mmCIF file of C-alpha atoms in Angstrom:
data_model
loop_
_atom_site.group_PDB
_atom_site.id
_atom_site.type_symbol
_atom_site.label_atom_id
_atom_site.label_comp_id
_atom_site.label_asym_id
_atom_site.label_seq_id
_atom_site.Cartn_x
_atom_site.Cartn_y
_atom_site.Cartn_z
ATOM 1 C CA UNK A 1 -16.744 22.486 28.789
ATOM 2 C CA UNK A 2 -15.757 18.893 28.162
ATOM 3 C CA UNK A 3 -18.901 17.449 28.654
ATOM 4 C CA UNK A 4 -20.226 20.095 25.693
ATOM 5 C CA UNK A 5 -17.869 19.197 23.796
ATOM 6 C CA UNK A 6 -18.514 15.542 23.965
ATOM 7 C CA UNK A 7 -22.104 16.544 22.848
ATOM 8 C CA UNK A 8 -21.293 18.244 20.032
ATOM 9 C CA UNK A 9 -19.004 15.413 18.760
ATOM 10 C CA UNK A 10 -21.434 13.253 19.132
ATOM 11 C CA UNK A 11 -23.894 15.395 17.457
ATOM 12 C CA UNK A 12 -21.806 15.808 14.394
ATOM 13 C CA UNK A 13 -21.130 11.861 14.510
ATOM 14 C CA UNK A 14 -24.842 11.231 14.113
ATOM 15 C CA UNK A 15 -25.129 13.993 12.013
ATOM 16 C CA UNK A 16 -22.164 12.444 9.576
ATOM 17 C CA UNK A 17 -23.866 8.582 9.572
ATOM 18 C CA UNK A 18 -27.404 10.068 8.749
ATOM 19 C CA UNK A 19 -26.015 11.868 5.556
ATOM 20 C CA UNK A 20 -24.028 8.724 4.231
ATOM 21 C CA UNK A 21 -26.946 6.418 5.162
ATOM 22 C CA UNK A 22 -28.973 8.809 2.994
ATOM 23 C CA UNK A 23 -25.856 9.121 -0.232
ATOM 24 C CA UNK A 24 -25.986 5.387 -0.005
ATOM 25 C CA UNK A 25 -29.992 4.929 -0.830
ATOM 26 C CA UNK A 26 -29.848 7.300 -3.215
ATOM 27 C CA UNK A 27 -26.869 5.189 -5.107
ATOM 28 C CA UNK A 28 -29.113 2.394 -4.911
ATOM 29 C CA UNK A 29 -27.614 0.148 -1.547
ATOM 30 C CA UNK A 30 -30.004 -0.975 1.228
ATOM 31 C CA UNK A 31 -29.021 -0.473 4.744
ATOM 32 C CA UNK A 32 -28.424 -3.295 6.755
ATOM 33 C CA UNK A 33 -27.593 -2.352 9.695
ATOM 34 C CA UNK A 34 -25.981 0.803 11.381
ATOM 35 C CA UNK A 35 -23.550 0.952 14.528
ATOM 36 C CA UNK A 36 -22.565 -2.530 14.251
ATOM 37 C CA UNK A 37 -20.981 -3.299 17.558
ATOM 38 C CA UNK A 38 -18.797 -6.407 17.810
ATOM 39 C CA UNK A 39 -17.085 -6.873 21.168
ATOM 40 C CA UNK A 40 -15.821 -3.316 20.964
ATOM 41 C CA UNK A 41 -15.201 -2.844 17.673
ATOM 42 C CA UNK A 42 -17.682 -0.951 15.313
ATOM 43 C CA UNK A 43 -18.720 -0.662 11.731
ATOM 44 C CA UNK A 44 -20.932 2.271 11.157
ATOM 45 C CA UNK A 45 -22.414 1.223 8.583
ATOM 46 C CA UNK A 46 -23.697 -2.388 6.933
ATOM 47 C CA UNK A 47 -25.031 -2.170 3.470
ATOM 48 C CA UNK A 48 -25.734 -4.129 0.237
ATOM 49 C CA UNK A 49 -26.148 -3.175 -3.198
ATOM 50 C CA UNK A 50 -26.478 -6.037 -6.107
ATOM 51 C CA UNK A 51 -22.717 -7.314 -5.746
ATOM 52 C CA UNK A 52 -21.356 -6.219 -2.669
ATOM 53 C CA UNK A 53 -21.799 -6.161 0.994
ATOM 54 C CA UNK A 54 -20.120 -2.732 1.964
ATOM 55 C CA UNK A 55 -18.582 -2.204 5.607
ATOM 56 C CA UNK A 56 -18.481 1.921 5.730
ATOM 57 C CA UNK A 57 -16.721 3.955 8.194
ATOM 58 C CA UNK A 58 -17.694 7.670 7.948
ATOM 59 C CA UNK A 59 -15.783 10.265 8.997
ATOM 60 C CA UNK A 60 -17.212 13.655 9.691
ATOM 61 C CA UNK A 61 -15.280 16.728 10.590
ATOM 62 C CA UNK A 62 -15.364 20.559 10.624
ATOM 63 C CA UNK A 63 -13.281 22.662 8.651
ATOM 64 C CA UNK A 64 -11.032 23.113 11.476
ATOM 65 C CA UNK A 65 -8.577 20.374 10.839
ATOM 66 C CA UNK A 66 -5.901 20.210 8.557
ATOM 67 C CA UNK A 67 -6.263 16.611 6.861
ATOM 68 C CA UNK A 68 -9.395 15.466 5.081
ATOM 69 C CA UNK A 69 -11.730 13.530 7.122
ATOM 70 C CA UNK A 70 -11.290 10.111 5.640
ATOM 71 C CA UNK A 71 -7.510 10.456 6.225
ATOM 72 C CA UNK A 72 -8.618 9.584 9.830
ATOM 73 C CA UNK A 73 -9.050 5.970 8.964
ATOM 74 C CA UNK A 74 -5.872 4.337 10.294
ATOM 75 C CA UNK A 75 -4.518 0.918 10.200
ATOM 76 C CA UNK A 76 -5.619 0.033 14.130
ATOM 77 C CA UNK A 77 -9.846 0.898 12.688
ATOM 78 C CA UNK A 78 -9.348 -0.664 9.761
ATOM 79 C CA UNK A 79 -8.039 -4.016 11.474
ATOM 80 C CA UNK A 80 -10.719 -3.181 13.920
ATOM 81 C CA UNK A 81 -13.130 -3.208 10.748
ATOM 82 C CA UNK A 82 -12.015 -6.376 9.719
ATOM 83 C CA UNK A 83 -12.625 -8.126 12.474
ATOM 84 C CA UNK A 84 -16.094 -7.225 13.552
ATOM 85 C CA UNK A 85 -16.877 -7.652 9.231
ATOM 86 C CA UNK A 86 -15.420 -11.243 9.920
ATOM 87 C CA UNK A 87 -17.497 -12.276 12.181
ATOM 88 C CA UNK A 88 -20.669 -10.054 10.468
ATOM 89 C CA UNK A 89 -20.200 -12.066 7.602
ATOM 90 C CA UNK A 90 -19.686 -15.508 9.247
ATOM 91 C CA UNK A 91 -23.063 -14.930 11.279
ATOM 92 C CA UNK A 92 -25.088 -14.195 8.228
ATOM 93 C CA UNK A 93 -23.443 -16.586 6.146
ATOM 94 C CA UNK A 94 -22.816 -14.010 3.627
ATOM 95 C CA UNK A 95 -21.698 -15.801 -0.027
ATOM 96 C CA UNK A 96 -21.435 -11.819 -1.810
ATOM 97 C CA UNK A 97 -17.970 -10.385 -2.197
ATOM 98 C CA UNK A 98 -17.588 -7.665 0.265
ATOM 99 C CA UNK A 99 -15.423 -4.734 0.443
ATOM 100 C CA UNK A 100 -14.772 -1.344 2.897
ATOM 101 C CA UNK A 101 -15.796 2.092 1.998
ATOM 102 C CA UNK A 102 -15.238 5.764 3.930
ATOM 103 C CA UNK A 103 -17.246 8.336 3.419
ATOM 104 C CA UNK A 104 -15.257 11.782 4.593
ATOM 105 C CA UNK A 105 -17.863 14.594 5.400
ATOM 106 C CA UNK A 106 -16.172 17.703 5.720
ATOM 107 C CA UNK A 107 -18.707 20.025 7.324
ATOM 108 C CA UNK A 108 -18.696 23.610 7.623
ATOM 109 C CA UNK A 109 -17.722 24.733 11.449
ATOM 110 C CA UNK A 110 -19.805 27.982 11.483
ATOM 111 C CA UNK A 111 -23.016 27.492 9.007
ATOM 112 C CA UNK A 112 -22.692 23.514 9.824
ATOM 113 C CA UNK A 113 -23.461 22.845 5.902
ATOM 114 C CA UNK A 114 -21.666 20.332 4.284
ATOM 115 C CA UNK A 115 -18.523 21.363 2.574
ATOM 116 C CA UNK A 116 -17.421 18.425 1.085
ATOM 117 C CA UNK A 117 -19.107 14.967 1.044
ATOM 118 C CA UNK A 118 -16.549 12.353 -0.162
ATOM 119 C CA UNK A 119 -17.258 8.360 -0.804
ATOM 120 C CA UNK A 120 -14.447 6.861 -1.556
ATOM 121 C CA UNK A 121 -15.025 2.896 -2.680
ATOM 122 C CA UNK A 122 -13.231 -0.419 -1.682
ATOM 123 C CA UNK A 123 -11.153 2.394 0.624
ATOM 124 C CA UNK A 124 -8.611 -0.179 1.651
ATOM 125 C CA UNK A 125 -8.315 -3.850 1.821
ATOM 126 C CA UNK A 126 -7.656 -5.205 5.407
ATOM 127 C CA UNK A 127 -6.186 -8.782 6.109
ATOM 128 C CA UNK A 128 -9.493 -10.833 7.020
ATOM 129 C CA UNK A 129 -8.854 -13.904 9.006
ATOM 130 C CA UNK A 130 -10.807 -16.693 10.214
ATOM 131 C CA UNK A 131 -12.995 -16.840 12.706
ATOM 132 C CA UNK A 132 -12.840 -20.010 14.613
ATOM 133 C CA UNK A 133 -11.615 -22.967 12.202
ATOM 134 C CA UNK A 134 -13.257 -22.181 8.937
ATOM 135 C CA UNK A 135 -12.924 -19.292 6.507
ATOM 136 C CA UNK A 136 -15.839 -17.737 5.055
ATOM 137 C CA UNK A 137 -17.860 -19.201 2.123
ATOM 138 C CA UNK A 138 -16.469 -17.360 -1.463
ATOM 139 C CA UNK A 139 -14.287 -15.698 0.987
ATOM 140 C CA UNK A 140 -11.162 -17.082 0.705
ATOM 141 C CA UNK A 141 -9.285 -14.709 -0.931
ATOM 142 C CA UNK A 142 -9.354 -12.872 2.754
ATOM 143 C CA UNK A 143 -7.578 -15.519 4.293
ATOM 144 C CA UNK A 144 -4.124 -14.634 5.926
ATOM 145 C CA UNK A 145 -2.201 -17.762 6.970
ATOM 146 C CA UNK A 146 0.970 -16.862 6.829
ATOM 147 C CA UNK A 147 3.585 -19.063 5.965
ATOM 148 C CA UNK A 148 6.725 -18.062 7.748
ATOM 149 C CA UNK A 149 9.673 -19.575 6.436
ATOM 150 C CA UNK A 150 13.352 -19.380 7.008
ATOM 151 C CA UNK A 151 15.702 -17.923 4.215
ATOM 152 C CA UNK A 152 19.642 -18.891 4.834
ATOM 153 C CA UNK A 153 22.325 -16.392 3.503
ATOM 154 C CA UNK A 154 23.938 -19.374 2.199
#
């Protein structure tokens, strides 16, 4: 049961990332590169369109669940995100301003058409940080050093 289950999930998974890979070429963006793996984090998808370099998660479910499907984004992906975009863009020396997208693909659970395909744009905005000593070229707006400082109650 659990291993069909598995199988479906993935099914749907590679079902979800073909669709978006297809709504983003026919918006215009090239595809880059898919399944990104960095240590073990993961961007689905890589692509480019004049301005941007976009870092998409995509998020496919069936109509059984209660939220929408890019609700499912939460903070620990999108810091996952982050980091495996940092070093993505410090590896290809990439000088475009980037931003992350999630496309939520709601799909139906019994005729498996698509209910709802959502792309929602610059989705959120993770802190970036370095990787090793240097931030990234045009890319300093992503920088987080924090300063901490100490307030007195004085």
């Amino acid at each position: 049961m659990l291993q069909t289950h598995l199988h479906i999930r993935n099914e749907l998974g590679v079902f979800g990332e073909e669709t978006a890979c297809n709504l983003l070429t026919q918006k215009g963006y090239t595809i880059r590169e898919r399944n990104l793996k960095v240590s073990d984090k993961e961007i689905d998808i890589v692509a480019e369109n004049n301005t941007h370099i976009v870092f998409v998660e995509v998020k496919t479910r069936t109509g059984d669940y209660v939220r929408k499907p890019e609700e499912y984004v939460n903070i620990e992906k999108q810091r996952n995100m982050a980091y495996a975009a940092n070093v993505y863009i410090k590896h290809n020396c990439v000088e475009k301003a980037y931003r992350f997208d999630i496309i939520g693909i709601l799909v139906d659970s019994k005729t498996h058409e698509i209910k709802e395909l959502t792309h929602l744009e610059d989705a959120f905005c993770p802190p970036m940080r370095t990787v090793g000593k240097t931030t990234f070229s045009g890319q300093s707006r992503w920088k987080t050093r924090v300063s901490r400082r100490r307030y007195s109650t004085n």
